[in-house]
mmCIF file of C-alpha atoms and ligand atoms in Angstrom:
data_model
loop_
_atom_site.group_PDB
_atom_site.id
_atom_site.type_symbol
_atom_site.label_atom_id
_atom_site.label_comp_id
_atom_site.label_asym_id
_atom_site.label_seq_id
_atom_site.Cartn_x
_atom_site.Cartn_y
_atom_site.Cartn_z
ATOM 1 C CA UNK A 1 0.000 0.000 0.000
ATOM 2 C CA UNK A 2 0.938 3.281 -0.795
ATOM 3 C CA UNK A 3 2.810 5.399 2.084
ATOM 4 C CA UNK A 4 0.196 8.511 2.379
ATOM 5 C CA UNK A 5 0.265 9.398 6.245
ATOM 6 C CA UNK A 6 2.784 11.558 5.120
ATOM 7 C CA UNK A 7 -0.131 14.170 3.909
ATOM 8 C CA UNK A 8 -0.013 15.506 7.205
ATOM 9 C CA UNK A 9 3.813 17.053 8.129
ATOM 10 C CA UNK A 10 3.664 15.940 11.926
ATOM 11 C CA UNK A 11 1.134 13.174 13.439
ATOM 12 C CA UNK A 12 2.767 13.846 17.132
ATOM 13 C CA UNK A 13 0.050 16.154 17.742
ATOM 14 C CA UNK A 14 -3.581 14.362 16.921
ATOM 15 C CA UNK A 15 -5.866 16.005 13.946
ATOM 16 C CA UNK A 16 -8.656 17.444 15.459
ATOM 17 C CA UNK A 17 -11.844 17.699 13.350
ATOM 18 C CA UNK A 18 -14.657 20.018 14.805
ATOM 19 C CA UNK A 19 -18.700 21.956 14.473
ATOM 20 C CA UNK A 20 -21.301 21.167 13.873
ATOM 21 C CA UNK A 21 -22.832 17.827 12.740
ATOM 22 C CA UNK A 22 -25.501 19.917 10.109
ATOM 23 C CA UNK A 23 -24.728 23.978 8.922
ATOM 24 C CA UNK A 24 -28.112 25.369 10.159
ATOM 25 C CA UNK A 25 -27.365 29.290 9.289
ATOM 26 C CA UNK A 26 -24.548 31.087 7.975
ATOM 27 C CA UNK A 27 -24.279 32.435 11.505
ATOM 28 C CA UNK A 28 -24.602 29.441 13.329
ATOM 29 C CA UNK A 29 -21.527 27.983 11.275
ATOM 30 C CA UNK A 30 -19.397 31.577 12.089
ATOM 31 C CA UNK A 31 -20.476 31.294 15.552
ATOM 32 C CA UNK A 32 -19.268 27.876 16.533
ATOM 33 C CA UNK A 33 -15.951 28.559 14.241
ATOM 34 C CA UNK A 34 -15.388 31.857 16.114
ATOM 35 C CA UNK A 35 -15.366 29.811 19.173
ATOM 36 C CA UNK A 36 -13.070 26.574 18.235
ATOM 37 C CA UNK A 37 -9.908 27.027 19.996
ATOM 38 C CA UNK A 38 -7.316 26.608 16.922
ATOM 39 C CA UNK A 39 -4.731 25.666 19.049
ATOM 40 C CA UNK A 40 -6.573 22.746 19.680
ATOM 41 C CA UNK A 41 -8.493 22.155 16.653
ATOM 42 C CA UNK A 42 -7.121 22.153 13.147
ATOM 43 C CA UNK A 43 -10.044 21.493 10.832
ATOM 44 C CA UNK A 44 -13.379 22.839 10.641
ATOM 45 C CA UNK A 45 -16.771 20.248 9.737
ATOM 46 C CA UNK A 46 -20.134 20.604 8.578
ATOM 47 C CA UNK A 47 -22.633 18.290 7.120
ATOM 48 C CA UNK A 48 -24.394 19.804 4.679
ATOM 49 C CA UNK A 49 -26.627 16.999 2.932
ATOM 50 C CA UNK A 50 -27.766 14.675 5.233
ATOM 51 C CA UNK A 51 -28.402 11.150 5.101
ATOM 52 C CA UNK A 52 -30.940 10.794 7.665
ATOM 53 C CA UNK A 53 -32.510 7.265 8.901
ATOM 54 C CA UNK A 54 -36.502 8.018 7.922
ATOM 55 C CA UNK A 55 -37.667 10.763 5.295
ATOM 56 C CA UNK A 56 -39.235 13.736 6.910
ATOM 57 C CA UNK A 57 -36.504 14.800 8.986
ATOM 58 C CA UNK A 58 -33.958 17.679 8.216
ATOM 59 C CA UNK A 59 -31.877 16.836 4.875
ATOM 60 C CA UNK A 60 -29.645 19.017 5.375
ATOM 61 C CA UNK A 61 -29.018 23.263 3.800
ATOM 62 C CA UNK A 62 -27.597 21.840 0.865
ATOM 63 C CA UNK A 63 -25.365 23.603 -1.507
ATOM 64 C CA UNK A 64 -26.084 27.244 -0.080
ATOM 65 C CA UNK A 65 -24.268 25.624 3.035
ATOM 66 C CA UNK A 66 -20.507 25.781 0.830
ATOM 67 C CA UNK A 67 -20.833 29.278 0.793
ATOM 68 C CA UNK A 68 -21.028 29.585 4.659
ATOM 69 C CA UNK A 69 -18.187 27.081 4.979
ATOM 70 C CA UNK A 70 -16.127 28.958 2.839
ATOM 71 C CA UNK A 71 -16.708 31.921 4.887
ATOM 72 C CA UNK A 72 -15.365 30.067 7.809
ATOM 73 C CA UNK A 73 -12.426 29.436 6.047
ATOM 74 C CA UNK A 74 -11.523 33.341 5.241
ATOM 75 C CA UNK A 75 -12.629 34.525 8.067
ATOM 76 C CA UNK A 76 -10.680 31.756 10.528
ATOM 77 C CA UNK A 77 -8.315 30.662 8.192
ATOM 78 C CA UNK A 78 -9.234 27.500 9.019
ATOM 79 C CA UNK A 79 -9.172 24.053 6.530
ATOM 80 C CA UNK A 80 -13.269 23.038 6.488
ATOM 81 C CA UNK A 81 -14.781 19.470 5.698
ATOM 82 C CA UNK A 82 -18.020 18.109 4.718
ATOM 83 C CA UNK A 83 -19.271 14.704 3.636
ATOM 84 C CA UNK A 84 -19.878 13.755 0.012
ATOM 85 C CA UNK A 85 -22.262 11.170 -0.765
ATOM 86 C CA UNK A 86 -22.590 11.164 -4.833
ATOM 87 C CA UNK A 87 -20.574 12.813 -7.801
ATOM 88 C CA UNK A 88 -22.896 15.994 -7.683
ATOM 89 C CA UNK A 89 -22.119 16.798 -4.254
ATOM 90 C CA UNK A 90 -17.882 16.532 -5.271
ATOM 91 C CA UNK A 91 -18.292 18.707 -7.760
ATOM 92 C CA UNK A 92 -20.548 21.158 -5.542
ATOM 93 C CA UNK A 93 -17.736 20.222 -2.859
ATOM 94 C CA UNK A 94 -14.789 20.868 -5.605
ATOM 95 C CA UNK A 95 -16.506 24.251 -6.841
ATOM 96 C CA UNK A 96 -16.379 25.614 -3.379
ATOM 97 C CA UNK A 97 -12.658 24.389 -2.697
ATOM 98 C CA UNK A 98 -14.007 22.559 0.570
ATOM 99 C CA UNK A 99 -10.740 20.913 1.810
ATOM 100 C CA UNK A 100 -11.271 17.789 3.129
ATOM 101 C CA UNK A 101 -14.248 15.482 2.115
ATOM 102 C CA UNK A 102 -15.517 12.772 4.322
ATOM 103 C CA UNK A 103 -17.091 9.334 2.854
ATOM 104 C CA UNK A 104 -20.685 8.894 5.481
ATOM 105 C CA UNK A 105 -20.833 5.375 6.975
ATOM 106 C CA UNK A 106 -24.183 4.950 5.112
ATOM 107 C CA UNK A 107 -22.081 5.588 1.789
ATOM 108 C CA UNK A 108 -18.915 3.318 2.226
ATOM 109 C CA UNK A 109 -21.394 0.360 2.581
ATOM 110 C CA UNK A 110 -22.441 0.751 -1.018
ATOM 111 C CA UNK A 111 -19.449 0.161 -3.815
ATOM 112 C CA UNK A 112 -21.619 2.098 -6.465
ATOM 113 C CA UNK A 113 -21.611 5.299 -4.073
ATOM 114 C CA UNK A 114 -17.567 4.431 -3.419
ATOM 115 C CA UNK A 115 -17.148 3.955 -7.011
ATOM 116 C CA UNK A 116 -18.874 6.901 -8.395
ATOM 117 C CA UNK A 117 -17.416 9.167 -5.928
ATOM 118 C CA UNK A 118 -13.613 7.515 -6.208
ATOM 119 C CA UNK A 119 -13.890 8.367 -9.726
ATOM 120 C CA UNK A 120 -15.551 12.208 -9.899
ATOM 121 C CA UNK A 121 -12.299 12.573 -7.555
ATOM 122 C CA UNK A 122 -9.834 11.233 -9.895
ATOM 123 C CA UNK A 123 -6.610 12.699 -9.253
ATOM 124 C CA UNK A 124 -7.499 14.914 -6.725
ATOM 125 C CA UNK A 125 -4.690 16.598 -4.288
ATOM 126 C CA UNK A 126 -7.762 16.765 -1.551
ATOM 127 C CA UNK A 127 -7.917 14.799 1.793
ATOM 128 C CA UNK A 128 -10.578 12.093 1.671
ATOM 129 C CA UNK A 129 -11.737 10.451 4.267
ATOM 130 C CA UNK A 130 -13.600 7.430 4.839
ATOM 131 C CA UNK A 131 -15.797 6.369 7.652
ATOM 132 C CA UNK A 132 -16.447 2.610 8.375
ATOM 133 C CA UNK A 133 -19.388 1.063 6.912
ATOM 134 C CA UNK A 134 -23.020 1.114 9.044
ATOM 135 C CA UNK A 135 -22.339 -2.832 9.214
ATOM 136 C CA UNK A 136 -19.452 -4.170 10.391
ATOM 137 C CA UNK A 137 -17.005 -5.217 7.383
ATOM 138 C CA UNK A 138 -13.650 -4.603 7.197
ATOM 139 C CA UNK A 139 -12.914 -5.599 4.064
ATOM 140 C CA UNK A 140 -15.510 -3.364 2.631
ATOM 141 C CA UNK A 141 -13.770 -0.674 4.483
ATOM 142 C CA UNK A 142 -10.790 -1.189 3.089
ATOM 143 C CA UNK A 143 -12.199 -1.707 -0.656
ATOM 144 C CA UNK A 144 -13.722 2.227 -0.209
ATOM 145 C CA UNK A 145 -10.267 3.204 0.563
ATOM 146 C CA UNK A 146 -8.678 0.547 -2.606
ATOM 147 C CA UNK A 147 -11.438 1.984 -4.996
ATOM 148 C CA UNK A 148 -9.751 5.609 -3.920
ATOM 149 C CA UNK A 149 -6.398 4.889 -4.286
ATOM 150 C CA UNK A 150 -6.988 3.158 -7.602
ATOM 151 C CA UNK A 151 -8.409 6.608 -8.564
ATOM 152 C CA UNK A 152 -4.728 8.062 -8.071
ATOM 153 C CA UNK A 153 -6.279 9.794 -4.626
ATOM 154 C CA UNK A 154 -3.418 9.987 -2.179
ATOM 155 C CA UNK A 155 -4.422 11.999 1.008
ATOM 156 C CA UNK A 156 -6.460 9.307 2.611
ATOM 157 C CA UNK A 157 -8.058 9.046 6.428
ATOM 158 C CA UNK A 158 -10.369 6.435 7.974
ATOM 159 C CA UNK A 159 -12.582 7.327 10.084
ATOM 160 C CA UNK A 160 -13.696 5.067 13.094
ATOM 161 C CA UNK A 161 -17.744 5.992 13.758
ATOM 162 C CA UNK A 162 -18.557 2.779 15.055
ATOM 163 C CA UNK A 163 -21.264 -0.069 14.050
ATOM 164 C CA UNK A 164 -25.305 -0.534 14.042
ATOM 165 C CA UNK A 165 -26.573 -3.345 16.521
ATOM 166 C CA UNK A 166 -30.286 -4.295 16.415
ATOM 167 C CA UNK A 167 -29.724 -4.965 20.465
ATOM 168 C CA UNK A 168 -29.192 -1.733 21.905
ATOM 169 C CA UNK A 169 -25.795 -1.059 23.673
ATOM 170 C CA UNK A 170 -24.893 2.183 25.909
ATOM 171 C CA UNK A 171 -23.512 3.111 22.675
ATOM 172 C CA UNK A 172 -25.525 4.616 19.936
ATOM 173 C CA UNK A 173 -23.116 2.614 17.243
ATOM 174 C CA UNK A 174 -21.141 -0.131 18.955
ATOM 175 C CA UNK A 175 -16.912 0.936 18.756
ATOM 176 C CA UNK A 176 -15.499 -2.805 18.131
ATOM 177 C CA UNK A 177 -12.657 -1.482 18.475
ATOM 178 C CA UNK A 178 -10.925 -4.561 17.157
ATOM 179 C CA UNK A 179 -12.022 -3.826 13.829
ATOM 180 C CA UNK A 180 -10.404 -0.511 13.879
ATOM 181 C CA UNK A 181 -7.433 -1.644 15.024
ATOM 182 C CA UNK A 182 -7.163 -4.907 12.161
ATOM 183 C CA UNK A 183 -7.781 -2.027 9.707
ATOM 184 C CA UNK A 184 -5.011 -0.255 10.800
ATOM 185 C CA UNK A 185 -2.423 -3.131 11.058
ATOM 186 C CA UNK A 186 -3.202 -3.703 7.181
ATOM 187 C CA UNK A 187 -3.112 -0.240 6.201
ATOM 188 C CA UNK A 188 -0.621 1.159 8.412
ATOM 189 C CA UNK A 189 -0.341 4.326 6.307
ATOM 190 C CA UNK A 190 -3.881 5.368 6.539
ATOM 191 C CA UNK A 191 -4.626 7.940 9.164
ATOM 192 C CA UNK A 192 -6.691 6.718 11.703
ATOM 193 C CA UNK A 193 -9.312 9.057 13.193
ATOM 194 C CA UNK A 194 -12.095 8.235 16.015
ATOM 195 C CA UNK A 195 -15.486 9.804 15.822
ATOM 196 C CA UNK A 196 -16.580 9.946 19.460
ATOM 197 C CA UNK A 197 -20.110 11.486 17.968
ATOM 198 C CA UNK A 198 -21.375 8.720 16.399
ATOM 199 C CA UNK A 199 -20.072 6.203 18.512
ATOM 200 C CA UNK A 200 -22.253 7.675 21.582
ATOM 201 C CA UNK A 201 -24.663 9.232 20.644
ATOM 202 C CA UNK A 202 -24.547 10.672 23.627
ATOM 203 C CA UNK A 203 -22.087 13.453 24.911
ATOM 204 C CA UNK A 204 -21.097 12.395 28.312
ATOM 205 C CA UNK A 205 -19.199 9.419 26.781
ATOM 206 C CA UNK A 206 -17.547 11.686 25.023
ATOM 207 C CA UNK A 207 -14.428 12.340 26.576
ATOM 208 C CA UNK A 208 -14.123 8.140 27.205
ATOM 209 C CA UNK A 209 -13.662 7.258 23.710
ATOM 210 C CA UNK A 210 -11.986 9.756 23.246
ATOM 211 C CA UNK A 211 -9.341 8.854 26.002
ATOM 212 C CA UNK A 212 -9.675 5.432 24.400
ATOM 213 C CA UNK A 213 -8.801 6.177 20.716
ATOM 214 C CA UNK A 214 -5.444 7.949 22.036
ATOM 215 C CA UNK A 215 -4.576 4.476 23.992
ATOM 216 C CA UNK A 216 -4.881 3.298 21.006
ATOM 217 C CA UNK A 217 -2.632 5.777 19.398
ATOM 218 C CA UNK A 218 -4.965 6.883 16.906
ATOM 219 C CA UNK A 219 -4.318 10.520 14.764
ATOM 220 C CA UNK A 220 -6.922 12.439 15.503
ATOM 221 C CA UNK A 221 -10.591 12.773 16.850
ATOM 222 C CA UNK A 222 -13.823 14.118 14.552
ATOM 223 C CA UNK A 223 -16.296 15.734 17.534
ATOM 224 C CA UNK A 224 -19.647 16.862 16.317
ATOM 225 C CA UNK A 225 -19.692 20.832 18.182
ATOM 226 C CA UNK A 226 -22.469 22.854 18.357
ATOM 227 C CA UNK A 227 -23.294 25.989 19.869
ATOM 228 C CA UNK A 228 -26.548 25.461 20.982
ATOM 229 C CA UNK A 229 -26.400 21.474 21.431
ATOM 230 C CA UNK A 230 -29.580 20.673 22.659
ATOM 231 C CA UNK A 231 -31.237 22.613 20.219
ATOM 232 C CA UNK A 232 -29.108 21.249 17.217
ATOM 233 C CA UNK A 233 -31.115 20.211 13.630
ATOM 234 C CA UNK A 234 -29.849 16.806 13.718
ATOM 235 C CA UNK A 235 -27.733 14.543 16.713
ATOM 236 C CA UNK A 236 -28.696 17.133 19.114
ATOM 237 C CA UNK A 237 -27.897 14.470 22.053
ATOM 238 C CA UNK A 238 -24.327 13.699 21.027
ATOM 239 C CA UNK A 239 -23.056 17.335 20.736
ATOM 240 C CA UNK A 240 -21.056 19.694 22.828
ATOM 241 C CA UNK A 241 -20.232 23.736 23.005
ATOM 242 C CA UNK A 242 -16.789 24.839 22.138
ATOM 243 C CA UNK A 243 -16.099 25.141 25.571
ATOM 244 C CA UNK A 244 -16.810 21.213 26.498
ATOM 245 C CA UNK A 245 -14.610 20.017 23.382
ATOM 246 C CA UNK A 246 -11.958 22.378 24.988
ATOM 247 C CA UNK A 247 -12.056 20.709 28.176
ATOM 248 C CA UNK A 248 -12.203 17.413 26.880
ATOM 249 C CA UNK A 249 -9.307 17.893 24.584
ATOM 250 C CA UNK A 250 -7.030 19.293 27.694
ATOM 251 C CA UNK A 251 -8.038 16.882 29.798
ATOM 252 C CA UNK A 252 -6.920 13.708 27.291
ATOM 253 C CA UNK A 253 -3.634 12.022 27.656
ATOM 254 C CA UNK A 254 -1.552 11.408 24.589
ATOM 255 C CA UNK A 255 0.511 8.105 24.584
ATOM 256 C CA UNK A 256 3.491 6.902 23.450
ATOM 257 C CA UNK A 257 4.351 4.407 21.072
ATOM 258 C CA UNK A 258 7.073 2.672 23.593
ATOM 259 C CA UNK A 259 9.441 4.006 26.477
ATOM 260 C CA UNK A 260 13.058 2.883 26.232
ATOM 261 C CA UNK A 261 13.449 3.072 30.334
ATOM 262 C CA UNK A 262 14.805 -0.106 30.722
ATOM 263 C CA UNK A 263 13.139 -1.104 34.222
ATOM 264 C CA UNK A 264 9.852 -0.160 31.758
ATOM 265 C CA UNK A 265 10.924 -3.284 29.586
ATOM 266 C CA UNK A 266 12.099 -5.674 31.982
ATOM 267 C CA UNK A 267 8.955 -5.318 34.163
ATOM 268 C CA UNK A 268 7.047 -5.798 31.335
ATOM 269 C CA UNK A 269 8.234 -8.407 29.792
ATOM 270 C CA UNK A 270 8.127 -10.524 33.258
ATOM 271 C CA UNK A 271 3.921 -9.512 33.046
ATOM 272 C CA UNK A 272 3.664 -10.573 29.263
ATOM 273 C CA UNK A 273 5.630 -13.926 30.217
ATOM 274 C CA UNK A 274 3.114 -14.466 32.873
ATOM 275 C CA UNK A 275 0.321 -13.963 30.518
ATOM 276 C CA UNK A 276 1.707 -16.539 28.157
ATOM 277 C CA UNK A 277 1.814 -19.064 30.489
ATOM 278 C CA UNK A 278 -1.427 -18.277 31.792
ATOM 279 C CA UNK A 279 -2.561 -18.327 28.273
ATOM 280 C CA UNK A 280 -0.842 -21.671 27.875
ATOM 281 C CA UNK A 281 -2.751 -23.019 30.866
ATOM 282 C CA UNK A 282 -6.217 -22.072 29.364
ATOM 283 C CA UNK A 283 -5.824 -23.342 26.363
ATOM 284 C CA UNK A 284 -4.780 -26.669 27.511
ATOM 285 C CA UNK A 285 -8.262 -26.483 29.664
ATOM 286 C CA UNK A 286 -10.072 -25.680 26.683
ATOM 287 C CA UNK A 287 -8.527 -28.680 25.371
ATOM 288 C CA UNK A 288 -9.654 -30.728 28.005
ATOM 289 C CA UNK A 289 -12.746 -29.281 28.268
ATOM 290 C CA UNK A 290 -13.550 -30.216 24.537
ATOM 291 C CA UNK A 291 -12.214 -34.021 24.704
ATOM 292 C CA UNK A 292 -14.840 -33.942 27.667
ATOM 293 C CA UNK A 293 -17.807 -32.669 25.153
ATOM 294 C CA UNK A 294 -16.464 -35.196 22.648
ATOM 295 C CA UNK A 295 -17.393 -37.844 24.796
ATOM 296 C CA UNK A 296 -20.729 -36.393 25.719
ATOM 297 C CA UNK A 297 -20.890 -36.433 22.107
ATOM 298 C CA UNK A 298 -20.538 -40.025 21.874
ATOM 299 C CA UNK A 299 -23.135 -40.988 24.427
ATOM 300 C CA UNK A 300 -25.443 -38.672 22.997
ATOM 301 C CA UNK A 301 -24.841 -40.729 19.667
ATOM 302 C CA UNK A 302 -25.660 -43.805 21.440
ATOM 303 C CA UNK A 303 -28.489 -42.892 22.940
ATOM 304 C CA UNK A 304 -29.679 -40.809 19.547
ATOM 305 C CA UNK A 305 -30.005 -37.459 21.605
ATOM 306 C CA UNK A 306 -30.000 -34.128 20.128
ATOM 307 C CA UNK A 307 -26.909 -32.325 20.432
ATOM 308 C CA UNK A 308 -28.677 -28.587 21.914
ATOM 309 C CA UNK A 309 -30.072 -28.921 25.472
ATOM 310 C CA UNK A 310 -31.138 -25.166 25.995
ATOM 311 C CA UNK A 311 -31.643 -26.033 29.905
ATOM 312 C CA UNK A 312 -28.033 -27.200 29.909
ATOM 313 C CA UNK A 313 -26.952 -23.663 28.116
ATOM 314 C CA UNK A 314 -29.347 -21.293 30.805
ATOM 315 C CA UNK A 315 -27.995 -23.324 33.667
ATOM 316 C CA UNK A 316 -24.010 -23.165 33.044
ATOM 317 C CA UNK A 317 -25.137 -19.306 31.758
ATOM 318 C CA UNK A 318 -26.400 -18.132 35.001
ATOM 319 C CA UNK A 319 -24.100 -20.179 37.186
ATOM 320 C CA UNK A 320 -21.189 -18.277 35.406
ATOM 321 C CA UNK A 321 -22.819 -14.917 35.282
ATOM 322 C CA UNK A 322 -23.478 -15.100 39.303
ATOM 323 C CA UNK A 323 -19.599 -15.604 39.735
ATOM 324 C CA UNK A 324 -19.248 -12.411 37.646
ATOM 325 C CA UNK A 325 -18.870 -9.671 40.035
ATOM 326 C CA UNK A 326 -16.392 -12.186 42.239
ATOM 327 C CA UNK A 327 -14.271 -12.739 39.120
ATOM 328 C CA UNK A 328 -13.971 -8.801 38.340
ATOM 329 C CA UNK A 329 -15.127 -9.786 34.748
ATOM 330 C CA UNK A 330 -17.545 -8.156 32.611
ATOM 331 C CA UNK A 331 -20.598 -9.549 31.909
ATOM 332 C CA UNK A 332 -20.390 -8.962 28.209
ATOM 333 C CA UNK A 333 -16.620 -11.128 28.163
ATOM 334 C CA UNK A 334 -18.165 -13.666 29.930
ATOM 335 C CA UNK A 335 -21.000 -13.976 27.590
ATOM 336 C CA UNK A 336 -18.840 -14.007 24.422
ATOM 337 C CA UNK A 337 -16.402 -15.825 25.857
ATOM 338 C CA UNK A 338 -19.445 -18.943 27.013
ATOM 339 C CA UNK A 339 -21.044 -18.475 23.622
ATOM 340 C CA UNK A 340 -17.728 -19.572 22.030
ATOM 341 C CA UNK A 341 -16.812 -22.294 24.286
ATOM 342 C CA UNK A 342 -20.567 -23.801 23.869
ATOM 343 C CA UNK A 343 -20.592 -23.559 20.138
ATOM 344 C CA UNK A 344 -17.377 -25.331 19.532
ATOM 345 C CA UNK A 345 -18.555 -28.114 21.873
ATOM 346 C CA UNK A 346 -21.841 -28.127 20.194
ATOM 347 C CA UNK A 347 -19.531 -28.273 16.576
ATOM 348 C CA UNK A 348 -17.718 -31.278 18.207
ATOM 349 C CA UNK A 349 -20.733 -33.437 18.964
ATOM 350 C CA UNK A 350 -22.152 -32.169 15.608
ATOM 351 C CA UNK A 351 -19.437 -34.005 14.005
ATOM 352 C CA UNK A 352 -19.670 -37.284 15.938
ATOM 353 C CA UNK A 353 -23.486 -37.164 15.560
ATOM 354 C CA UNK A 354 -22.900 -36.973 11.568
ATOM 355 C CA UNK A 355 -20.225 -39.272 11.579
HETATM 356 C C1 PEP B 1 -22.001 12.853 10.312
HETATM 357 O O1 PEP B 1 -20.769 12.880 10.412
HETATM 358 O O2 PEP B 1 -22.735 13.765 10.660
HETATM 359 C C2 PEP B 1 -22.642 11.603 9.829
HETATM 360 C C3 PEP B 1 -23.770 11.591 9.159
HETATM 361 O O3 PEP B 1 -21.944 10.539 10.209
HETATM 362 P P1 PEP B 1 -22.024 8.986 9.830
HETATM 363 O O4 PEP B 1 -21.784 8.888 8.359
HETATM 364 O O5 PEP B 1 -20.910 8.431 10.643
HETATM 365 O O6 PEP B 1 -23.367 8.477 10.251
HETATM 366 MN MN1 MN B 2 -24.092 13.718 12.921
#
């Protein structure tokens, strides 16, 4: 892959992408701008078409909304983004010299919209950006960004906005953070950027995935900021003033990538040896644990019994969820963790069964 993190001079210091998450008024966009701190914040946002979830709500200013962005610019001399979701809005975009355009997650899950925007780009020397995809694909992340590059677009960013669940979490779009993180070991030179916004929904976990994305080392934050949050046109909940984005961006600790203090090293390798032999231990349990299904397996064979006993599943379920809060483990590991142990026994006595 192409080496284009170099688009940016330094990463030490993380890209911070702020306002609003729709331009409502030429002086709402001025106003929130005014207020950014640029210290702290290097690029100016605004949707300006809006993909929204059900018709009826607000689409967005449309195109009268460049004009006010480019005002913003002048006035702060500050670089502004918005999101393009067809070849009409790039060239719109384009006309108005918007700097940075931004891929929506509702866009990067269909390769027609990619396609069709990769190419009205062709060649361009702006920053794209694209956010993951509503559903949670990696590979179709990565094709948005492929389907770029192949359009000889070098100044490329993902953006991490988190993933739709039909079970509700505490987070408006679940983070999966592993996902994130895969994308970035297989393209190392793409910018990573978190979108607390989206990923909440809500702005007092703002500053927490926020915090998050920096243990993570990622390059930058995208934080939907409003002047009037709770009376915002669209994601009213998940906004916050100038002032809150200022706090939370003082308050969050960078990392580094390692320390060469050598008491640092030695310490930790002595905890990462323990965890491989702890690792080592569990794994030979698994083990165990499965030759034990296997036989359960063959009994049930004998006695031509079906392999899924839900009272079995409830019962070790709640027995290991009540030892929880004694364990210090989250309910949610221990869940995932079960549902993977019980489906690989299940696979084992599948396979006798069918044998
Ligand atoms: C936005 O940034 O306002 C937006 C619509 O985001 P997403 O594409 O992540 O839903
Ligand atoms: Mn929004």
């Amino acid at each position: 892959m192409e080496n284009n993190k170099n688009w940016r001079p330094e990463f030490d210091k993380p890209l911070v992408i702020a306002g609003p998450c729709s331009a409502e008024s030429e002086q709402q966009v001025l106003s929130i701008a005014e207020k950014l701190d640029p210290t702290y914040t290097q690029v100016f946002r605004a949707g300006i078409w809006k993909p929204r979830t059900k018709p009826g709500m607000f689409e967005g200013v449309g195109a009268v909304g460049l004009k006010w962005l480019q005002k913003v610019k002048e006035e702060f001399k500050i670089p502004v983004a918005t999101e393009v979701a067809n070849a009409a809005h790039v060239k719109e975009a384009l006309d108005h010299d918007i700097d940075y355009l931004w891929i929506g997650a509702r866009s990067t899950v269909n390769p027609f919209t990619v396609q069709e925007i990769a190419e009205s780009l062709r060649d361009t020397d702006k920053i794209v950006f694209v956010k993951n995809p509503v559903n949670p694909d990696l590979e179709l992340w990565m094709g948005a960004i492929e389907r770029l590059q192949a359009q000889g677009i070098k100044k490329l960013g993902a953006i991490h906005r988190g993933f739709s669940t039909y079970k509700k979490t505490k987070y408006r779009n679940n983070p999966q953070w592993q996902i994130a993180l895969d994308f970035r070991t297989k393209m190392p030179h793409i910018p990573m950027i978190c979108d607390p916004s989206h990923i909440a929904g809500r702005r007092d976990l703002i500053f927490d995935i926020s915090q998050q994305a920096f243990n993570y080392e990622y390059d930058g934050l995208m934080v939907e900021t409003h002047i009037d949050p709770d009376n915002a046109w669209s994601d009213a909940a998940q906004q916050v003033t100038p002032d809150v984005l200022l706090a939370i961006l003082k308050k969050i600790e960078l990392r580094k990538h390692d320390d060469v203090d050598t008491k640092y090293h030695s310490e930790l390798n002595q905890l990462r040896q323990s965890i491989d032999e702890l690792d080592k231990e569990i794994w030979d349990n698994y083990s165990d644990r499965m030759k034990v299904a296997g036989k359960i397996g063959q009994l049930k064979k004998a006695h031509n019994v079906a392999t899924y006993q839900s009272e079995r599943w409830n019962e070790i379920f709640e027995n290991t969820k009540s030892n929880v809060s004694k364990l210090g483990l989250s309910e949610e590991f221990i869940e995932k963790v079960l549902q993977a142990i019980h489906q690989e026994s299940l696979d084992i006595q599948n396979k006798i069964l069918n044998d």
